[in-house]
PDB file of C-alpha atoms in Angstrom:
ATOM      1  CA  UNK A   1      90.456 -17.561 -50.675  1.00  0.00           C
ATOM      2  CA  UNK A   2      90.444 -16.876 -46.554  1.00  0.00           C
ATOM      3  CA  UNK A   3      87.815 -19.106 -44.400  1.00  0.00           C
ATOM      4  CA  UNK A   4      86.467 -16.163 -42.777  1.00  0.00           C
ATOM      5  CA  UNK A   5      85.096 -14.780 -46.032  1.00  0.00           C
ATOM      6  CA  UNK A   6      84.150 -17.869 -46.900  1.00  0.00           C
ATOM      7  CA  UNK A   7      82.306 -18.482 -43.726  1.00  0.00           C
ATOM      8  CA  UNK A   8      80.647 -15.116 -44.288  1.00  0.00           C
ATOM      9  CA  UNK A   9      79.368 -15.996 -47.523  1.00  0.00           C
ATOM     10  CA  UNK A  10      78.167 -19.193 -46.307  1.00  0.00           C
ATOM     11  CA  UNK A  11      76.051 -17.870 -43.253  1.00  0.00           C
ATOM     12  CA  UNK A  12      75.051 -14.940 -45.322  1.00  0.00           C
ATOM     13  CA  UNK A  13      73.912 -16.839 -48.652  1.00  0.00           C
ATOM     14  CA  UNK A  14      73.458 -20.984 -47.523  1.00  0.00           C
ATOM     15  CA  UNK A  15      69.704 -21.885 -47.937  1.00  0.00           C
ATOM     16  CA  UNK A  16      68.617 -25.121 -47.660  1.00  0.00           C
ATOM     17  CA  UNK A  17      64.872 -26.867 -48.954  1.00  0.00           C
ATOM     18  CA  UNK A  18      64.157 -27.827 -52.377  1.00  0.00           C
ATOM     19  CA  UNK A  19      65.373 -25.512 -55.363  1.00  0.00           C
ATOM     20  CA  UNK A  20      65.439 -25.964 -59.304  1.00  0.00           C
ATOM     21  CA  UNK A  21      68.536 -24.502 -60.191  1.00  0.00           C
ATOM     22  CA  UNK A  22      68.732 -22.415 -64.158  1.00  0.00           C
ATOM     23  CA  UNK A  23      70.503 -25.606 -64.945  1.00  0.00           C
ATOM     24  CA  UNK A  24      66.873 -27.379 -64.525  1.00  0.00           C
ATOM     25  CA  UNK A  25      68.821 -29.338 -61.769  1.00  0.00           C
ATOM     26  CA  UNK A  26      67.435 -30.013 -58.063  1.00  0.00           C
ATOM     27  CA  UNK A  27      69.155 -29.395 -55.223  1.00  0.00           C
ATOM     28  CA  UNK A  28      68.585 -29.551 -51.558  1.00  0.00           C
ATOM     29  CA  UNK A  29      70.701 -26.123 -51.013  1.00  0.00           C
ATOM     30  CA  UNK A  30      71.292 -23.243 -52.800  1.00  0.00           C
ATOM     31  CA  UNK A  31      73.246 -20.144 -52.072  1.00  0.00           C
ATOM     32  CA  UNK A  32      71.019 -17.138 -52.438  1.00  0.00           C
ATOM     33  CA  UNK A  33      73.937 -15.069 -53.973  1.00  0.00           C
ATOM     34  CA  UNK A  34      71.934 -11.798 -53.953  1.00  0.00           C
ATOM     35  CA  UNK A  35      71.758 -11.768 -50.258  1.00  0.00           C
ATOM     36  CA  UNK A  36      75.682 -11.238 -50.174  1.00  0.00           C
ATOM     37  CA  UNK A  37      75.271  -9.145 -52.718  1.00  0.00           C
ATOM     38  CA  UNK A  38      72.828  -6.460 -51.131  1.00  0.00           C
ATOM     39  CA  UNK A  39      75.455  -6.288 -48.049  1.00  0.00           C
ATOM     40  CA  UNK A  40      77.402  -3.592 -49.434  1.00  0.00           C
ATOM     41  CA  UNK A  41      80.484  -4.619 -47.366  1.00  0.00           C
ATOM     42  CA  UNK A  42      80.371  -7.867 -48.340  1.00  0.00           C
ATOM     43  CA  UNK A  43      79.975  -7.535 -51.912  1.00  0.00           C
ATOM     44  CA  UNK A  44      82.707  -5.359 -51.908  1.00  0.00           C
ATOM     45  CA  UNK A  45      84.629  -8.238 -50.279  1.00  0.00           C
ATOM     46  CA  UNK A  46      83.681 -10.792 -52.569  1.00  0.00           C
ATOM     47  CA  UNK A  47      84.892  -8.448 -55.641  1.00  0.00           C
ATOM     48  CA  UNK A  48      88.381  -8.123 -54.013  1.00  0.00           C
ATOM     49  CA  UNK A  49      89.114 -11.542 -53.539  1.00  0.00           C
ATOM     50  CA  UNK A  50      87.800 -11.657 -57.867  1.00  0.00           C
ATOM     51  CA  UNK A  51      90.221  -8.778 -58.785  1.00  0.00           C
ATOM     52  CA  UNK A  52      92.588 -10.832 -57.732  1.00  0.00           C
ATOM     53  CA  UNK A  53      91.760 -13.620 -60.028  1.00  0.00           C
ATOM     54  CA  UNK A  54      91.292 -11.121 -63.742  1.00  0.00           C
ATOM     55  CA  UNK A  55      93.965 -11.894 -66.122  1.00  0.00           C
ATOM     56  CA  UNK A  56      95.292  -9.315 -68.639  1.00  0.00           C
ATOM     57  CA  UNK A  57      92.206  -7.165 -69.353  1.00  0.00           C
ATOM     58  CA  UNK A  58      90.418  -4.679 -71.563  1.00  0.00           C
ATOM     59  CA  UNK A  59      86.601  -4.958 -70.099  1.00  0.00           C
ATOM     60  CA  UNK A  60      84.704  -6.694 -67.534  1.00  0.00           C
ATOM     61  CA  UNK A  61      81.511  -7.960 -68.482  1.00  0.00           C
ATOM     62  CA  UNK A  62      78.704  -8.756 -65.609  1.00  0.00           C
ATOM     63  CA  UNK A  63      76.590 -11.346 -66.446  1.00  0.00           C
ATOM     64  CA  UNK A  64      72.676 -10.669 -66.515  1.00  0.00           C
ATOM     65  CA  UNK A  65      71.451 -10.270 -63.556  1.00  0.00           C
ATOM     66  CA  UNK A  66      73.929 -11.857 -60.685  1.00  0.00           C
ATOM     67  CA  UNK A  67      77.443 -10.894 -61.880  1.00  0.00           C
ATOM     68  CA  UNK A  68      75.995  -7.328 -62.840  1.00  0.00           C
ATOM     69  CA  UNK A  69      76.805  -5.552 -59.238  1.00  0.00           C
ATOM     70  CA  UNK A  70      80.010  -7.597 -59.040  1.00  0.00           C
ATOM     71  CA  UNK A  71      81.161  -6.414 -62.296  1.00  0.00           C
ATOM     72  CA  UNK A  72      80.635  -2.986 -61.402  1.00  0.00           C
ATOM     73  CA  UNK A  73      82.102  -2.820 -58.073  1.00  0.00           C
ATOM     74  CA  UNK A  74      85.127  -4.952 -59.508  1.00  0.00           C
ATOM     75  CA  UNK A  75      85.022  -2.186 -62.509  1.00  0.00           C
ATOM     76  CA  UNK A  76      85.466   0.938 -59.707  1.00  0.00           C
ATOM     77  CA  UNK A  77      88.076  -1.334 -57.860  1.00  0.00           C
ATOM     78  CA  UNK A  78      90.327  -1.864 -60.820  1.00  0.00           C
ATOM     79  CA  UNK A  79      89.307   0.876 -63.165  1.00  0.00           C
ATOM     80  CA  UNK A  80      88.501  -0.668 -65.818  1.00  0.00           C
ATOM     81  CA  UNK A  81      84.717  -0.410 -68.007  1.00  0.00           C
ATOM     82  CA  UNK A  82      82.459  -2.765 -67.594  1.00  0.00           C
ATOM     83  CA  UNK A  83      79.668  -3.991 -70.009  1.00  0.00           C
ATOM     84  CA  UNK A  84      76.351  -5.693 -69.220  1.00  0.00           C
ATOM     85  CA  UNK A  85      74.967  -8.815 -70.903  1.00  0.00           C
ATOM     86  CA  UNK A  86      72.008  -9.530 -71.506  1.00  0.00           C
ATOM     87  CA  UNK A  87      70.484 -13.094 -71.756  1.00  0.00           C
ATOM     88  CA  UNK A  88      68.465 -11.707 -75.251  1.00  0.00           C
ATOM     89  CA  UNK A  89      69.824  -9.131 -77.281  1.00  0.00           C
ATOM     90  CA  UNK A  90      66.722  -6.677 -76.266  1.00  0.00           C
ATOM     91  CA  UNK A  91      64.415  -6.202 -79.407  1.00  0.00           C
ATOM     92  CA  UNK A  92      64.002  -2.360 -79.302  1.00  0.00           C
ATOM     93  CA  UNK A  93      66.250   0.393 -79.335  1.00  0.00           C
ATOM     94  CA  UNK A  94      70.295  -1.146 -79.720  1.00  0.00           C
ATOM     95  CA  UNK A  95      69.229  -4.205 -80.253  1.00  0.00           C
ATOM     96  CA  UNK A  96      72.096  -5.257 -77.954  1.00  0.00           C
ATOM     97  CA  UNK A  97      73.228  -8.027 -76.091  1.00  0.00           C
ATOM     98  CA  UNK A  98      75.698  -6.092 -74.403  1.00  0.00           C
ATOM     99  CA  UNK A  99      75.219  -2.912 -73.026  1.00  0.00           C
ATOM    100  CA  UNK A 100      77.750   0.209 -72.160  1.00  0.00           C
ATOM    101  CA  UNK A 101      80.765   0.197 -74.380  1.00  0.00           C
ATOM    102  CA  UNK A 102      82.315  -1.734 -77.043  1.00  0.00           C
ATOM    103  CA  UNK A 103      84.057  -5.191 -77.119  1.00  0.00           C
ATOM    104  CA  UNK A 104      84.761  -6.152 -80.606  1.00  0.00           C
ATOM    105  CA  UNK A 105      88.395  -6.656 -80.681  1.00  0.00           C
ATOM    106  CA  UNK A 106      89.236  -6.408 -77.051  1.00  0.00           C
ATOM    107  CA  UNK A 107      90.002  -8.516 -74.177  1.00  0.00           C
ATOM    108  CA  UNK A 108      86.620  -9.734 -72.404  1.00  0.00           C
ATOM    109  CA  UNK A 109      86.482 -11.269 -69.002  1.00  0.00           C
ATOM    110  CA  UNK A 110      83.176 -12.480 -68.101  1.00  0.00           C
ATOM    111  CA  UNK A 111      81.891 -11.799 -64.274  1.00  0.00           C
ATOM    112  CA  UNK A 112      79.506 -14.013 -63.063  1.00  0.00           C
ATOM    113  CA  UNK A 113      77.920 -14.837 -59.201  1.00  0.00           C
ATOM    114  CA  UNK A 114      77.215 -18.559 -59.452  1.00  0.00           C
ATOM    115  CA  UNK A 115      78.397 -21.298 -61.713  1.00  0.00           C
ATOM    116  CA  UNK A 116      76.623 -24.443 -61.863  1.00  0.00           C
ATOM    117  CA  UNK A 117      76.826 -25.890 -65.107  1.00  0.00           C
ATOM    118  CA  UNK A 118      77.806 -23.111 -67.339  1.00  0.00           C
ATOM    119  CA  UNK A 119      74.772 -23.058 -69.673  1.00  0.00           C
ATOM    120  CA  UNK A 120      73.974 -19.054 -69.619  1.00  0.00           C
ATOM    121  CA  UNK A 121      77.723 -18.341 -69.928  1.00  0.00           C
ATOM    122  CA  UNK A 122      78.220 -20.533 -72.920  1.00  0.00           C
ATOM    123  CA  UNK A 123      75.365 -18.894 -74.465  1.00  0.00           C
ATOM    124  CA  UNK A 124      76.794 -15.390 -73.569  1.00  0.00           C
ATOM    125  CA  UNK A 125      80.213 -15.643 -74.594  1.00  0.00           C
ATOM    126  CA  UNK A 126      79.019 -17.184 -78.167  1.00  0.00           C
ATOM    127  CA  UNK A 127      76.995 -13.922 -78.303  1.00  0.00           C
ATOM    128  CA  UNK A 128      79.993 -11.934 -77.233  1.00  0.00           C
ATOM    129  CA  UNK A 129      82.345 -13.523 -79.484  1.00  0.00           C
ATOM    130  CA  UNK A 130      80.259 -13.055 -82.485  1.00  0.00           C
ATOM    131  CA  UNK A 131      80.437  -9.419 -82.181  1.00  0.00           C
ATOM    132  CA  UNK A 132      84.424  -9.064 -81.896  1.00  0.00           C
ATOM    133  CA  UNK A 133      85.255  -9.650 -78.436  1.00  0.00           C
ATOM    134  CA  UNK A 134      88.054 -12.013 -77.505  1.00  0.00           C
ATOM    135  CA  UNK A 135      86.568 -13.940 -74.281  1.00  0.00           C
ATOM    136  CA  UNK A 136      88.761 -16.820 -72.606  1.00  0.00           C
ATOM    137  CA  UNK A 137      88.270 -16.482 -69.039  1.00  0.00           C
ATOM    138  CA  UNK A 138      85.103 -16.267 -66.516  1.00  0.00           C
ATOM    139  CA  UNK A 139      85.524 -14.945 -63.017  1.00  0.00           C
ATOM    140  CA  UNK A 140      82.548 -15.879 -60.782  1.00  0.00           C
ATOM    141  CA  UNK A 141      82.333 -15.518 -56.715  1.00  0.00           C
ATOM    142  CA  UNK A 142      80.803 -19.050 -56.293  1.00  0.00           C
ATOM    143  CA  UNK A 143      81.875 -22.278 -58.596  1.00  0.00           C
ATOM    144  CA  UNK A 144      79.689 -24.672 -57.241  1.00  0.00           C
ATOM    145  CA  UNK A 145      81.660 -27.670 -59.002  1.00  0.00           C
ATOM    146  CA  UNK A 146      78.528 -29.374 -60.839  1.00  0.00           C
ATOM    147  CA  UNK A 147      80.607 -29.466 -64.207  1.00  0.00           C
ATOM    148  CA  UNK A 148      80.789 -25.859 -65.314  1.00  0.00           C
ATOM    149  CA  UNK A 149      84.586 -25.750 -65.047  1.00  0.00           C
ATOM    150  CA  UNK A 150      84.354 -28.881 -67.401  1.00  0.00           C
ATOM    151  CA  UNK A 151      81.220 -27.435 -69.841  1.00  0.00           C
ATOM    152  CA  UNK A 152      83.312 -24.110 -69.872  1.00  0.00           C
ATOM    153  CA  UNK A 153      86.601 -25.653 -71.159  1.00  0.00           C
ATOM    154  CA  UNK A 154      84.872 -27.481 -74.183  1.00  0.00           C
ATOM    155  CA  UNK A 155      84.418 -23.638 -75.254  1.00  0.00           C
ATOM    156  CA  UNK A 156      88.375 -22.432 -74.658  1.00  0.00           C
ATOM    157  CA  UNK A 157      87.070 -20.870 -71.760  1.00  0.00           C
ATOM    158  CA  UNK A 158      88.917 -20.880 -68.237  1.00  0.00           C
ATOM    159  CA  UNK A 159      86.868 -20.770 -64.815  1.00  0.00           C
ATOM    160  CA  UNK A 160      88.272 -19.143 -62.152  1.00  0.00           C
ATOM    161  CA  UNK A 161      86.320 -19.006 -58.471  1.00  0.00           C
ATOM    162  CA  UNK A 162      86.770 -17.027 -55.836  1.00  0.00           C
ATOM    163  CA  UNK A 163      84.841 -18.813 -53.661  1.00  0.00           C
ATOM    164  CA  UNK A 164      84.223 -23.260 -54.678  1.00  0.00           C
ATOM    165  CA  UNK A 165      81.503 -24.991 -52.996  1.00  0.00           C
ATOM    166  CA  UNK A 166      83.992 -27.019 -50.839  1.00  0.00           C
ATOM    167  CA  UNK A 167      85.644 -23.640 -49.513  1.00  0.00           C
ATOM    168  CA  UNK A 168      82.022 -22.420 -48.236  1.00  0.00           C
ATOM    169  CA  UNK A 169      82.214 -26.380 -46.706  1.00  0.00           C
ATOM    170  CA  UNK A 170      85.472 -26.728 -45.698  1.00  0.00           C
ATOM    171  CA  UNK A 171      85.122 -22.747 -43.748  1.00  0.00           C
ATOM    172  CA  UNK A 172      82.355 -24.744 -41.154  1.00  0.00           C
ATOM    173  CA  UNK A 173      85.355 -26.577 -40.357  1.00  0.00           C
ATOM    174  CA  UNK A 174      87.865 -23.769 -39.890  1.00  0.00           C
TER     175      UNK A 174
END
């Protein structure tokens, strides 16, 4: 992690106000990840930082919706295939929860933009494991440090974050 990257992400994404998070929690600040994901240079720089955190794996699994651009860029950087994980399996066509390629018997790393409590990741991990994926690691752009790491650990998932809330706040002082 470099403070210049954390500062660029903070300056681009940090919003203040009153925000309801996916977890249901209310926060006075919000990191709008789509603001960095929509900037090609910053998206690539964050993805490069995330690539350094990857364990040995066979497939990247981008979480709908914010994990998809990150996983796509990471796939380009590493040559690893990627799948796109839906919040719910579609009810038509292939009825898949993970689109793109096979995961059965493969070492899959979940890719997420921002982790708060990890609830959506836990549900997606359970879906992927039920179809044979070997999932042990989540790599995210930002860990809000609000219980996600601990909640994921209960299900034997290790969280690796390119940036944490502390990193973003410390970058203001650097």
